[in-house]
Amino acid sequence: MLSKIVKQTERAASRMSPERAQRMLRLMRPALIKRLQTERFRQTLRLVAEKSPFYREEFRRRGIDVRRISHPSQLGDFYTTGEDLRENGAEAFLIGRPDTAFETTGTTSAMPKRLFFSNRELNAVGRTGALGLLQLGLRREDRVLSAFDCSFWVSPATVRAALQYIGCFHVEAGKIEPADFYERALDYKPNVIFGEPSWLVRLAEIAETHGTWGIKFLFAGGENMTEQVRHRIEHVWRAPVYMSYGQTESFGAMGIECREQQGYHRNDLNYFLEIADPDADGNGELIYTTLTREVMPLIRYRSTDITRLINDPCACGLPVNRIGKIRARCDEMVVCGMGNVGPWVFSELLRDVQGAGAEWQAIINSDGRRDVIELHVETQDLAAQHELEGIVLANLRERFSDFWKNREMKLYELRVVACPPQSLRTKRKLKRIIDERQMLLRRVG
């Protein structure tokens, strides 16, 4: 009986406008959402056990009978990781015919992860995204300019899919120089702007000098953001900045902030969220299972993001639980104004640099306007700091064109700090990347 109700509910929702679906969501009881989650999870589990070479073999090897599983936690210590995607290839996870693909380099490896999707999934992601944007006040009469990078990245496609349901004017500028964007935007006068946080900071600096116009809100994604940076952008534009949370692997936002800016309202109808090994405050690694994917579902995927799940009511009144502010990453990949960087990036910058020792450490901070990356390098010649920095910047330009472009846009600063030999390693292991911006993040909830 429940399966029949689920199918009827899904068919009805697929025919609704985002406005009607938004009203229906407000009326849905938590118990019904839980039942829909469970039904979708069991169906997804059966599909991957039958059609995905990776999951079929893993379940066989571990003796997992999916017919007996009704909750992700019953899978015990089984998780899917980014390494699984890279080592086995996307084809090992496919259960349906893809129409499109995107890539992510957000790992500690230089090898990208490839994710495949269908156009039907893209349209479904657009409908869900439209719900969140409507909640923030986006309407058909608004004018949107987006500066999200279109290079293999999923965000421009999912934004476009969402805006088609709202029907508002939309121009994709791509991630061009903020000064160029500003000059071109004058002809369109957008009242909503999409972009990465570090890029929005540079745009705000330009607007502060040359003048602003009426903005309803700015929408950011792709990077974490300190509250100090958010307030800086909001002060310049005299408009709120809202954040979304998602990954290329999740194909769109798993959560979007409301006007209260107190965490991301969860997309529980499309994802089953868990926290692995939570501490006393409930913070741990976010684990998610996709519930409505027909091409490349993921079961208990390790996001490597540290956060917590908030089940307390939100002041906005929306009866949807939240994901807390992202605190840190489990691995040493950091998303900052430079881009998605891991230890391999800095190792490559220091490759073949004479005078640089084997020990180094990158410290990422914020000066309130942009991210500042200090690359601490052990060297016998402390007076050679300026020379070392010049070689590192030359390698950056030659070996990482995207990171160099972001530097040219002044989205971050990269400095080299010369350190005496044997001064960096104080423990058995040297943490290669330290993100000190986390100390600036406001505790949510």
Tab-separated table of N, CA and C in Angstrom, residues 204 208 212 218 228-241:
chain	number	residue	atom	x	y	z
A	204	ALA	N	32.491	42.886	-4.937
A	204	ALA	CA	32.067	43.879	-3.941
A	204	ALA	C	33.090	44.998	-3.809
A	208	GLU	N	32.135	48.780	-4.497
A	208	GLU	CA	32.294	49.772	-3.437
A	208	GLU	C	32.960	51.043	-3.973
A	212	THR	N	27.045	50.913	-6.644
A	212	THR	CA	26.180	49.738	-6.671
A	212	THR	C	24.828	50.112	-7.262
A	218	LEU	N	22.349	38.077	-3.180
A	218	LEU	CA	23.429	37.401	-3.880
A	218	LEU	C	23.436	35.951	-3.427
A	228	GLN	N	32.485	36.856	8.503
A	228	GLN	CA	33.129	38.141	8.284
A	228	GLN	C	33.082	38.523	6.807
A	229	VAL	N	33.376	37.552	5.948
A	229	VAL	CA	33.335	37.803	4.508
A	229	VAL	C	31.902	38.050	4.055
A	230	ARG	N	30.961	37.268	4.566
A	230	ARG	CA	29.553	37.457	4.190
A	230	ARG	C	29.093	38.869	4.532
A	231	HIS	N	29.389	39.310	5.755
A	231	HIS	CA	28.953	40.643	6.188
A	231	HIS	C	29.598	41.742	5.356
A	232	ARG	N	30.842	41.498	4.918
A	232	ARG	CA	31.529	42.479	4.079
A	232	ARG	C	30.792	42.665	2.760
A	233	ILE	N	30.429	41.569	2.103
A	233	ILE	CA	29.708	41.644	0.832
A	233	ILE	C	28.334	42.277	1.040
A	234	GLU	N	27.648	41.868	2.100
A	234	GLU	CA	26.314	42.406	2.373
A	234	GLU	C	26.359	43.902	2.647
A	235	HIS	N	27.400	44.354	3.319
A	235	HIS	CA	27.529	45.783	3.625
A	235	HIS	C	27.653	46.613	2.352
A	236	VAL	N	28.440	46.112	1.409
A	236	VAL	CA	28.642	46.858	0.166
A	236	VAL	C	27.365	46.930	-0.650
A	237	TRP	N	26.707	45.792	-0.831
A	237	TRP	CA	25.536	45.739	-1.710
A	237	TRP	C	24.230	46.079	-0.977
A	238	ARG	N	24.308	46.141	0.341
A	238	ARG	CA	23.095	46.381	1.152
A	238	ARG	C	22.011	45.359	0.802
A	239	ALA	N	22.469	44.104	0.723
A	239	ALA	CA	21.572	42.994	0.366
A	239	ALA	C	22.139	41.719	0.994
A	240	PRO	N	21.292	40.746	1.281
A	240	PRO	CA	21.767	39.505	1.904
A	240	PRO	C	22.527	38.614	0.928
A	241	VAL	N	23.422	37.813	1.486
A	241	VAL	CA	24.135	36.783	0.733
A	241	VAL	C	23.677	35.436	1.260
